C-alpha cells in the first residue's frame, strides 16, 4: 500500500459503500419476504428480484473494491473488466448524493471528493496525449462581467487586459499548444468536444458542472480543476492558473516551448 486514501477522497468512497450496503439491505428484505411467501407466482418473481439485486450488489461491490485498490496502490484501472466494474460502482452516485442529503452533508463536498478521485485515477493511468489533442474547457463566468468581448465563439478575441484570468490562460495554452474554449454550459461543452474530438480534456468549473461533465464524457480522460468564487457562484470566478497548467502538463506528451 503506497498511500492512504486522503480524507477528501474518502467522503465519496464511504457514500458509495453506504449505497452498496443499501442494495444488500434491500436484497435481505426481499429474501425475508420470499421465505414468508406462500404462492408460487410471487415466489418466482421474488427469486428473479433476488438474482437481479444480488448481481447489482456483487458488481457494485467489486467496482468499489477496484476503486479502493487503485487509489491505495496508485495503479490505473486496468482492462475492460476494471472499467466496467468501476462504471457499475459509479452508477450508484445518485444514491451516494441521496445519502449525503440524508446525512446533511454538503453536496459540493461529495462532488469535490468524486473530482479528486477521478483526477487521481487519471494521474494513475499515466495517460499522455499530444498537446493538440488536449481541450481546455473554461466556464464563461471566468470572464470579467464588465468585459464586452464576445469570447464564446473565439476566445483569442480576449485583449489580455489583466482584469480576469482569461488572458493569462490564453497565453499559457498557446505556449503549451493545447486547444482552449470558453463555454456557456454542458451542451456547448459537449458540442465543442464533438467538433474537436480531443483525446483528453482539462475542465475548469464548479463542483456541480465538473461532476456531471466528467461522468458525461467517460471514458475520455478528463481532469477537473475547481474554480474560485470570491464574488459568489457564476460571477467573476477565478482559477489558480498554475494549478491549471500542472493539470495540463500532466497529460500532454511534450509541452511545446514549455
Ligand atoms: S482579460 Fe480578456 S476576457 Fe478578461 S476582461 Fe480582459 S479582455 Fe476581457
PDB file of C-alpha atoms and ligand atoms in Angstrom:
ATOM      1  CA  UNK A   1       0.000   0.000   0.000  1.00  0.00           C
ATOM      2  CA  UNK A   2       1.740   3.155  -1.156  1.00  0.00           C
ATOM      3  CA  UNK A   3      -0.589   5.721   0.377  1.00  0.00           C
ATOM      4  CA  UNK A   4      -3.697   6.204   2.473  1.00  0.00           C
ATOM      5  CA  UNK A   5      -6.802   7.489   0.753  1.00  0.00           C
ATOM      6  CA  UNK A   6      -6.935  11.175   1.689  1.00  0.00           C
ATOM      7  CA  UNK A   7      -9.850  12.473   3.758  1.00  0.00           C
ATOM      8  CA  UNK A   8     -11.452  14.370   0.877  1.00  0.00           C
ATOM      9  CA  UNK A   9     -11.486  11.280  -1.361  1.00  0.00           C
ATOM     10  CA  UNK A  10     -12.828   9.103   1.460  1.00  0.00           C
ATOM     11  CA  UNK A  11     -16.149  11.016   1.545  1.00  0.00           C
ATOM     12  CA  UNK A  12     -17.283   9.674  -1.838  1.00  0.00           C
ATOM     13  CA  UNK A  13     -15.917   6.187  -1.128  1.00  0.00           C
ATOM     14  CA  UNK A  14     -17.856   5.994   2.173  1.00  0.00           C
ATOM     15  CA  UNK A  15     -21.046   7.127   0.453  1.00  0.00           C
ATOM     16  CA  UNK A  16     -20.581   4.535  -2.296  1.00  0.00           C
ATOM     17  CA  UNK A  17     -20.059   1.921   0.418  1.00  0.00           C
ATOM     18  CA  UNK A  18     -23.302   3.046   2.100  1.00  0.00           C
ATOM     19  CA  UNK A  19     -25.037   2.715  -1.293  1.00  0.00           C
ATOM     20  CA  UNK A  20     -23.705  -0.847  -1.749  1.00  0.00           C
ATOM     21  CA  UNK A  21     -24.879  -1.731   1.769  1.00  0.00           C
ATOM     22  CA  UNK A  22     -28.308  -0.328   0.916  1.00  0.00           C
ATOM     23  CA  UNK A  23     -28.506  -2.738  -2.038  1.00  0.00           C
ATOM     24  CA  UNK A  24     -27.579  -5.581   0.361  1.00  0.00           C
ATOM     25  CA  UNK A  25     -30.289  -4.461   2.813  1.00  0.00           C
ATOM     26  CA  UNK A  26     -32.920  -4.367   0.046  1.00  0.00           C
ATOM     27  CA  UNK A  27     -31.749  -7.841  -1.051  1.00  0.00           C
ATOM     28  CA  UNK A  28     -32.047  -9.170   2.507  1.00  0.00           C
ATOM     29  CA  UNK A  29     -35.573  -7.739   2.779  1.00  0.00           C
ATOM     30  CA  UNK A  30     -36.643  -9.458  -0.454  1.00  0.00           C
ATOM     31  CA  UNK A  31     -35.127 -12.767   0.765  1.00  0.00           C
ATOM     32  CA  UNK A  32     -37.097 -12.404   4.012  1.00  0.00           C
ATOM     33  CA  UNK A  33     -40.326 -11.759   2.092  1.00  0.00           C
ATOM     34  CA  UNK A  34     -39.597 -14.736  -0.190  1.00  0.00           C
ATOM     35  CA  UNK A  35     -39.180 -17.071   2.758  1.00  0.00           C
ATOM     36  CA  UNK A  36     -42.550 -15.952   4.106  1.00  0.00           C
ATOM     37  CA  UNK A  37     -44.265 -16.103   0.724  1.00  0.00           C
ATOM     38  CA  UNK A  38     -46.736 -18.942   0.144  1.00  0.00           C
ATOM     39  CA  UNK A  39     -47.800 -18.535  -3.503  1.00  0.00           C
ATOM     40  CA  UNK A  40     -45.705 -19.909  -6.375  1.00  0.00           C
ATOM     41  CA  UNK A  41     -46.159 -16.869  -8.658  1.00  0.00           C
ATOM     42  CA  UNK A  42     -44.946 -14.390  -6.003  1.00  0.00           C
ATOM     43  CA  UNK A  43     -42.124 -16.772  -5.109  1.00  0.00           C
ATOM     44  CA  UNK A  44     -40.895 -16.869  -8.724  1.00  0.00           C
ATOM     45  CA  UNK A  45     -40.983 -13.078  -9.075  1.00  0.00           C
ATOM     46  CA  UNK A  46     -39.085 -12.699  -5.830  1.00  0.00           C
ATOM     47  CA  UNK A  47     -36.422 -15.213  -6.892  1.00  0.00           C
ATOM     48  CA  UNK A  48     -35.834 -13.142 -10.070  1.00  0.00           C
ATOM     49  CA  UNK A  49     -35.660  -9.993  -7.934  1.00  0.00           C
ATOM     50  CA  UNK A  50     -33.132 -11.628  -5.608  1.00  0.00           C
ATOM     51  CA  UNK A  51     -30.990 -12.666  -8.606  1.00  0.00           C
ATOM     52  CA  UNK A  52     -31.032  -9.103 -10.030  1.00  0.00           C
ATOM     53  CA  UNK A  53     -30.338  -7.418  -6.696  1.00  0.00           C
ATOM     54  CA  UNK A  54     -27.596  -9.978  -5.976  1.00  0.00           C
ATOM     55  CA  UNK A  55     -25.929  -9.280  -9.342  1.00  0.00           C
ATOM     56  CA  UNK A  56     -26.136  -5.492  -8.782  1.00  0.00           C
ATOM     57  CA  UNK A  57     -24.651  -5.914  -5.297  1.00  0.00           C
ATOM     58  CA  UNK A  58     -21.746  -8.107  -6.477  1.00  0.00           C
ATOM     59  CA  UNK A  59     -20.897  -5.815  -9.413  1.00  0.00           C
ATOM     60  CA  UNK A  60     -21.106  -2.594  -7.364  1.00  0.00           C
ATOM     61  CA  UNK A  61     -19.059  -4.081  -4.519  1.00  0.00           C
ATOM     62  CA  UNK A  62     -16.422  -5.392  -6.954  1.00  0.00           C
ATOM     63  CA  UNK A  63     -16.279  -1.949  -8.640  1.00  0.00           C
ATOM     64  CA  UNK A  64     -15.882  -0.232  -5.286  1.00  0.00           C
ATOM     65  CA  UNK A  65     -13.067  -2.615  -4.311  1.00  0.00           C
ATOM     66  CA  UNK A  66     -11.312  -1.943  -7.641  1.00  0.00           C
ATOM     67  CA  UNK A  67     -11.592   1.812  -6.987  1.00  0.00           C
ATOM     68  CA  UNK A  68     -10.210   1.494  -3.448  1.00  0.00           C
ATOM     69  CA  UNK A  69      -7.378  -0.775  -4.635  1.00  0.00           C
ATOM     70  CA  UNK A  70      -6.378   1.675  -7.402  1.00  0.00           C
ATOM     71  CA  UNK A  71      -6.463   4.661  -5.034  1.00  0.00           C
ATOM     72  CA  UNK A  72      -4.422   2.892  -2.360  1.00  0.00           C
ATOM     73  CA  UNK A  73      -1.801   1.482  -4.700  1.00  0.00           C
ATOM     74  CA  UNK A  74      -1.798   4.427  -7.159  1.00  0.00           C
ATOM     75  CA  UNK A  75      -2.417   2.000 -10.003  1.00  0.00           C
ATOM     76  CA  UNK A  76      -4.648   2.635 -13.014  1.00  0.00           C
ATOM     77  CA  UNK A  77      -7.989   0.917 -13.520  1.00  0.00           C
ATOM     78  CA  UNK A  78      -6.920  -1.867 -15.869  1.00  0.00           C
ATOM     79  CA  UNK A  79      -8.737  -3.503 -18.749  1.00  0.00           C
ATOM     80  CA  UNK A  80     -12.322  -3.583 -19.902  1.00  0.00           C
ATOM     81  CA  UNK A  81     -13.407  -5.545 -16.818  1.00  0.00           C
ATOM     82  CA  UNK A  82     -11.887  -2.949 -14.466  1.00  0.00           C
ATOM     83  CA  UNK A  83     -13.572  -0.151 -16.438  1.00  0.00           C
ATOM     84  CA  UNK A  84     -16.894  -1.985 -16.404  1.00  0.00           C
ATOM     85  CA  UNK A  85     -16.783  -2.662 -12.659  1.00  0.00           C
ATOM     86  CA  UNK A  86     -15.828   0.913 -11.721  1.00  0.00           C
ATOM     87  CA  UNK A  87     -18.596   2.142 -14.012  1.00  0.00           C
ATOM     88  CA  UNK A  88     -21.025  -0.078 -12.073  1.00  0.00           C
ATOM     89  CA  UNK A  89     -19.857   1.409  -8.756  1.00  0.00           C
ATOM     90  CA  UNK A  90     -20.016   4.996 -10.099  1.00  0.00           C
ATOM     91  CA  UNK A  91     -23.578   4.394 -11.303  1.00  0.00           C
ATOM     92  CA  UNK A  92     -24.523   4.481  -7.638  1.00  0.00           C
ATOM     93  CA  UNK A  93     -23.717   8.212  -7.456  1.00  0.00           C
ATOM     94  CA  UNK A  94     -27.389   9.286  -7.285  1.00  0.00           C
ATOM     95  CA  UNK A  95     -27.745   7.046  -4.207  1.00  0.00           C
ATOM     96  CA  UNK A  96     -24.497   8.481  -2.812  1.00  0.00           C
ATOM     97  CA  UNK A  97     -25.848  12.019  -3.293  1.00  0.00           C
ATOM     98  CA  UNK A  98     -29.136  10.950  -1.646  1.00  0.00           C
ATOM     99  CA  UNK A  99     -27.186   9.602   1.356  1.00  0.00           C
ATOM    100  CA  UNK A 100     -25.206  12.860   1.577  1.00  0.00           C
ATOM    101  CA  UNK A 101     -28.503  14.762   1.847  1.00  0.00           C
ATOM    102  CA  UNK A 102     -29.763  12.279   4.445  1.00  0.00           C
ATOM    103  CA  UNK A 103     -26.568  12.806   6.493  1.00  0.00           C
ATOM    104  CA  UNK A 104     -26.884  16.600   5.973  1.00  0.00           C
ATOM    105  CA  UNK A 105     -23.541  16.778   4.191  1.00  0.00           C
ATOM    106  CA  UNK A 106     -22.700  19.461   1.658  1.00  0.00           C
ATOM    107  CA  UNK A 107     -23.407  18.081  -1.823  1.00  0.00           C
ATOM    108  CA  UNK A 108     -20.488  20.137  -3.156  1.00  0.00           C
ATOM    109  CA  UNK A 109     -18.075  18.376  -0.780  1.00  0.00           C
ATOM    110  CA  UNK A 110     -19.274  15.000  -2.138  1.00  0.00           C
ATOM    111  CA  UNK A 111     -18.842  16.185  -5.732  1.00  0.00           C
ATOM    112  CA  UNK A 112     -15.394  17.632  -4.898  1.00  0.00           C
ATOM    113  CA  UNK A 113     -14.470  14.244  -3.414  1.00  0.00           C
ATOM    114  CA  UNK A 114     -15.517  12.499  -6.633  1.00  0.00           C
ATOM    115  CA  UNK A 115     -13.477  15.011  -8.708  1.00  0.00           C
ATOM    116  CA  UNK A 116     -10.377  14.289  -6.578  1.00  0.00           C
ATOM    117  CA  UNK A 117     -10.862  10.534  -7.069  1.00  0.00           C
ATOM    118  CA  UNK A 118     -11.305  10.994 -10.812  1.00  0.00           C
ATOM    119  CA  UNK A 119      -8.170  13.181 -11.063  1.00  0.00           C
ATOM    120  CA  UNK A 120      -6.181  10.620  -9.083  1.00  0.00           C
ATOM    121  CA  UNK A 121      -7.326   7.801 -11.379  1.00  0.00           C
ATOM    122  CA  UNK A 122      -6.356   9.821 -14.491  1.00  0.00           C
ATOM    123  CA  UNK A 123      -2.966  10.509 -12.886  1.00  0.00           C
ATOM    124  CA  UNK A 124      -2.537   6.811 -12.015  1.00  0.00           C
ATOM    125  CA  UNK A 125      -3.249   5.862 -15.628  1.00  0.00           C
ATOM    126  CA  UNK A 126      -0.215   7.935 -16.801  1.00  0.00           C
ATOM    127  CA  UNK A 127      -2.222   8.810 -19.890  1.00  0.00           C
ATOM    128  CA  UNK A 128      -0.339  11.200 -22.182  1.00  0.00           C
ATOM    129  CA  UNK A 129      -1.655  12.602 -25.449  1.00  0.00           C
ATOM    130  CA  UNK A 130      -0.218  15.080 -27.987  1.00  0.00           C
ATOM    131  CA  UNK A 131      -0.817  18.701 -26.935  1.00  0.00           C
ATOM    132  CA  UNK A 132      -3.020  19.387 -29.977  1.00  0.00           C
ATOM    133  CA  UNK A 133      -5.341  16.597 -28.791  1.00  0.00           C
ATOM    134  CA  UNK A 134      -5.975  18.273 -25.431  1.00  0.00           C
ATOM    135  CA  UNK A 135      -9.005  20.510 -24.974  1.00  0.00           C
ATOM    136  CA  UNK A 136      -9.145  23.005 -22.114  1.00  0.00           C
ATOM    137  CA  UNK A 137     -12.721  23.997 -21.291  1.00  0.00           C
ATOM    138  CA  UNK A 138     -13.388  27.164 -19.325  1.00  0.00           C
ATOM    139  CA  UNK A 139     -16.701  28.390 -17.872  1.00  0.00           C
ATOM    140  CA  UNK A 140     -17.987  31.725 -19.219  1.00  0.00           C
ATOM    141  CA  UNK A 141     -18.269  33.090 -15.658  1.00  0.00           C
ATOM    142  CA  UNK A 142     -14.467  33.274 -15.677  1.00  0.00           C
ATOM    143  CA  UNK A 143     -14.783  36.293 -17.970  1.00  0.00           C
ATOM    144  CA  UNK A 144     -14.957  39.636 -16.147  1.00  0.00           C
ATOM    145  CA  UNK A 145     -18.631  40.694 -16.206  1.00  0.00           C
ATOM    146  CA  UNK A 146     -17.748  44.220 -17.468  1.00  0.00           C
ATOM    147  CA  UNK A 147     -15.836  42.823 -20.449  1.00  0.00           C
ATOM    148  CA  UNK A 148     -17.752  43.284 -23.684  1.00  0.00           C
ATOM    149  CA  UNK A 149     -15.667  40.937 -25.809  1.00  0.00           C
ATOM    150  CA  UNK A 150     -17.634  38.038 -27.304  1.00  0.00           C
ATOM    151  CA  UNK A 151     -15.375  35.132 -26.495  1.00  0.00           C
ATOM    152  CA  UNK A 152     -17.666  32.102 -26.659  1.00  0.00           C
ATOM    153  CA  UNK A 153     -17.042  31.733 -30.417  1.00  0.00           C
ATOM    154  CA  UNK A 154     -13.407  32.747 -30.328  1.00  0.00           C
ATOM    155  CA  UNK A 155     -11.516  33.047 -27.081  1.00  0.00           C
ATOM    156  CA  UNK A 156      -8.498  34.597 -28.848  1.00  0.00           C
ATOM    157  CA  UNK A 157     -10.502  37.850 -29.122  1.00  0.00           C
ATOM    158  CA  UNK A 158      -9.536  38.469 -25.482  1.00  0.00           C
ATOM    159  CA  UNK A 159      -7.408  41.630 -25.258  1.00  0.00           C
ATOM    160  CA  UNK A 160      -5.444  40.296 -22.286  1.00  0.00           C
ATOM    161  CA  UNK A 161      -6.185  43.407 -20.248  1.00  0.00           C
ATOM    162  CA  UNK A 162      -5.492  41.588 -16.973  1.00  0.00           C
ATOM    163  CA  UNK A 163      -8.955  42.104 -15.445  1.00  0.00           C
ATOM    164  CA  UNK A 164      -9.620  38.356 -15.393  1.00  0.00           C
ATOM    165  CA  UNK A 165      -7.675  35.090 -15.779  1.00  0.00           C
ATOM    166  CA  UNK A 166      -8.609  34.517 -19.417  1.00  0.00           C
ATOM    167  CA  UNK A 167      -5.740  36.467 -20.966  1.00  0.00           C
ATOM    168  CA  UNK A 168      -3.166  34.585 -18.878  1.00  0.00           C
ATOM    169  CA  UNK A 169      -4.808  31.225 -19.647  1.00  0.00           C
ATOM    170  CA  UNK A 170      -4.837  32.037 -23.367  1.00  0.00           C
ATOM    171  CA  UNK A 171      -1.108  32.785 -23.316  1.00  0.00           C
ATOM    172  CA  UNK A 172      -0.372  29.604 -21.378  1.00  0.00           C
ATOM    173  CA  UNK A 173      -2.475  27.427 -23.724  1.00  0.00           C
ATOM    174  CA  UNK A 174      -0.774  28.980 -26.790  1.00  0.00           C
ATOM    175  CA  UNK A 175       2.627  28.238 -25.245  1.00  0.00           C
ATOM    176  CA  UNK A 176       1.654  24.631 -24.479  1.00  0.00           C
ATOM    177  CA  UNK A 177      -0.050  24.120 -27.853  1.00  0.00           C
ATOM    178  CA  UNK A 178      -3.427  22.959 -26.464  1.00  0.00           C
ATOM    179  CA  UNK A 179      -6.929  23.977 -27.577  1.00  0.00           C
ATOM    180  CA  UNK A 180      -8.903  26.237 -25.270  1.00  0.00           C
ATOM    181  CA  UNK A 181     -12.556  27.238 -25.390  1.00  0.00           C
ATOM    182  CA  UNK A 182     -14.965  29.232 -23.271  1.00  0.00           C
ATOM    183  CA  UNK A 183     -18.384  27.614 -22.969  1.00  0.00           C
ATOM    184  CA  UNK A 184     -21.728  28.654 -21.594  1.00  0.00           C
ATOM    185  CA  UNK A 185     -22.790  25.225 -20.336  1.00  0.00           C
ATOM    186  CA  UNK A 186     -22.646  21.458 -20.629  1.00  0.00           C
ATOM    187  CA  UNK A 187     -24.423  21.311 -24.005  1.00  0.00           C
ATOM    188  CA  UNK A 188     -21.963  23.749 -25.612  1.00  0.00           C
ATOM    189  CA  UNK A 189     -19.034  21.926 -23.981  1.00  0.00           C
ATOM    190  CA  UNK A 190     -20.232  18.630 -25.479  1.00  0.00           C
ATOM    191  CA  UNK A 191     -20.656  20.306 -28.901  1.00  0.00           C
ATOM    192  CA  UNK A 192     -17.088  21.667 -28.808  1.00  0.00           C
ATOM    193  CA  UNK A 193     -15.771  18.256 -27.713  1.00  0.00           C
ATOM    194  CA  UNK A 194     -17.667  16.588 -30.606  1.00  0.00           C
ATOM    195  CA  UNK A 195     -16.139  19.027 -33.107  1.00  0.00           C
ATOM    196  CA  UNK A 196     -12.559  18.887 -31.868  1.00  0.00           C
ATOM    197  CA  UNK A 197     -12.560  15.198 -30.904  1.00  0.00           C
ATOM    198  CA  UNK A 198      -9.900  15.615 -28.189  1.00  0.00           C
ATOM    199  CA  UNK A 199      -8.188  12.636 -26.582  1.00  0.00           C
ATOM    200  CA  UNK A 200      -8.189  14.316 -23.173  1.00  0.00           C
ATOM    201  CA  UNK A 201      -9.984  17.219 -21.522  1.00  0.00           C
ATOM    202  CA  UNK A 202      -8.959  19.569 -18.737  1.00  0.00           C
ATOM    203  CA  UNK A 203     -12.006  21.422 -17.456  1.00  0.00           C
ATOM    204  CA  UNK A 204     -12.392  24.352 -15.089  1.00  0.00           C
ATOM    205  CA  UNK A 205     -15.798  24.643 -13.424  1.00  0.00           C
ATOM    206  CA  UNK A 206     -17.715  24.446 -10.170  1.00  0.00           C
ATOM    207  CA  UNK A 207     -18.267  21.132  -8.373  1.00  0.00           C
ATOM    208  CA  UNK A 208     -21.698  20.540  -9.929  1.00  0.00           C
ATOM    209  CA  UNK A 209     -20.612  21.105 -13.556  1.00  0.00           C
ATOM    210  CA  UNK A 210     -17.360  19.165 -13.201  1.00  0.00           C
ATOM    211  CA  UNK A 211     -19.150  16.248 -11.565  1.00  0.00           C
ATOM    212  CA  UNK A 212     -21.735  15.899 -14.329  1.00  0.00           C
ATOM    213  CA  UNK A 213     -19.245  16.767 -17.110  1.00  0.00           C
ATOM    214  CA  UNK A 214     -16.691  14.140 -16.062  1.00  0.00           C
ATOM    215  CA  UNK A 215     -19.399  11.449 -15.835  1.00  0.00           C
ATOM    216  CA  UNK A 216     -20.801  12.567 -19.204  1.00  0.00           C
ATOM    217  CA  UNK A 217     -17.595  12.208 -21.177  1.00  0.00           C
ATOM    218  CA  UNK A 218     -16.319   8.990 -19.587  1.00  0.00           C
ATOM    219  CA  UNK A 219     -14.259   7.034 -20.704  1.00  0.00           C
ATOM    220  CA  UNK A 220     -12.432  10.065 -22.216  1.00  0.00           C
ATOM    221  CA  UNK A 221      -9.817  11.094 -19.631  1.00  0.00           C
ATOM    222  CA  UNK A 222     -10.865  14.374 -18.034  1.00  0.00           C
ATOM    223  CA  UNK A 223      -9.103  16.290 -15.286  1.00  0.00           C
ATOM    224  CA  UNK A 224     -11.194  18.732 -13.283  1.00  0.00           C
ATOM    225  CA  UNK A 225      -9.875  21.972 -11.788  1.00  0.00           C
ATOM    226  CA  UNK A 226     -12.267  23.717  -9.399  1.00  0.00           C
ATOM    227  CA  UNK A 227     -12.889  27.401  -9.941  1.00  0.00           C
ATOM    228  CA  UNK A 228     -12.629  30.014  -7.175  1.00  0.00           C
ATOM    229  CA  UNK A 229     -15.713  32.076  -6.410  1.00  0.00           C
ATOM    230  CA  UNK A 230     -14.713  35.200  -4.470  1.00  0.00           C
ATOM    231  CA  UNK A 231     -17.895  37.009  -5.595  1.00  0.00           C
ATOM    232  CA  UNK A 232     -20.235  34.019  -5.248  1.00  0.00           C
ATOM    233  CA  UNK A 233     -21.271  31.412  -7.824  1.00  0.00           C
ATOM    234  CA  UNK A 234     -21.326  32.126 -11.566  1.00  0.00           C
ATOM    235  CA  UNK A 235     -19.978  35.684 -11.303  1.00  0.00           C
ATOM    236  CA  UNK A 236     -16.423  36.860 -11.936  1.00  0.00           C
ATOM    237  CA  UNK A 237     -14.991  33.488 -10.968  1.00  0.00           C
ATOM    238  CA  UNK A 238     -11.263  32.815 -10.961  1.00  0.00           C
ATOM    239  CA  UNK A 239      -8.904  29.868 -11.241  1.00  0.00           C
ATOM    240  CA  UNK A 240      -5.439  29.064  -9.952  1.00  0.00           C
ATOM    241  CA  UNK A 241      -3.646  29.266 -13.319  1.00  0.00           C
ATOM    242  CA  UNK A 242      -0.545  27.405 -12.103  1.00  0.00           C
ATOM    243  CA  UNK A 243      -2.760  24.502 -10.870  1.00  0.00           C
ATOM    244  CA  UNK A 244      -4.440  24.509 -14.283  1.00  0.00           C
ATOM    245  CA  UNK A 245      -1.056  24.450 -16.035  1.00  0.00           C
ATOM    246  CA  UNK A 246       0.094  21.498 -13.862  1.00  0.00           C
ATOM    247  CA  UNK A 247      -3.095  19.608 -14.732  1.00  0.00           C
ATOM    248  CA  UNK A 248      -2.482  20.206 -18.464  1.00  0.00           C
ATOM    249  CA  UNK A 249       1.237  19.343 -18.329  1.00  0.00           C
ATOM    250  CA  UNK A 250       0.387  16.097 -16.523  1.00  0.00           C
ATOM    251  CA  UNK A 251      -1.366  14.764 -19.622  1.00  0.00           C
ATOM    252  CA  UNK A 252       0.478  16.258 -22.603  1.00  0.00           C
ATOM    253  CA  UNK A 253       3.247  14.247 -24.214  1.00  0.00           C
ATOM    254  CA  UNK A 254       5.703  17.016 -24.935  1.00  0.00           C
ATOM    255  CA  UNK A 255       4.857  20.507 -23.792  1.00  0.00           C
ATOM    256  CA  UNK A 256       5.631  22.685 -26.819  1.00  0.00           C
ATOM    257  CA  UNK A 257       8.038  25.517 -25.904  1.00  0.00           C
ATOM    258  CA  UNK A 258       7.261  24.917 -22.221  1.00  0.00           C
TER     259      UNK A 258
HETATM  260  S1  LIG B   1      -8.583  39.526 -19.800  1.00  0.00           S
HETATM  261 FE1  LIG B   1      -9.711  39.285 -21.720  1.00  0.00          FE
HETATM  262  S2  LIG B   1     -11.678  38.402 -21.131  1.00  0.00           S
HETATM  263 FE2  LIG B   1     -10.751  39.190 -19.258  1.00  0.00          FE
HETATM  264  S3  LIG B   1     -11.611  41.251 -19.069  1.00  0.00           S
HETATM  265 FE3  LIG B   1      -9.671  41.455 -20.176  1.00  0.00          FE
HETATM  266  S4  LIG B   1     -10.242  41.348 -22.345  1.00  0.00           S
HETATM  267 FE4  LIG B   1     -11.988  40.600 -21.179  1.00  0.00          FE
END
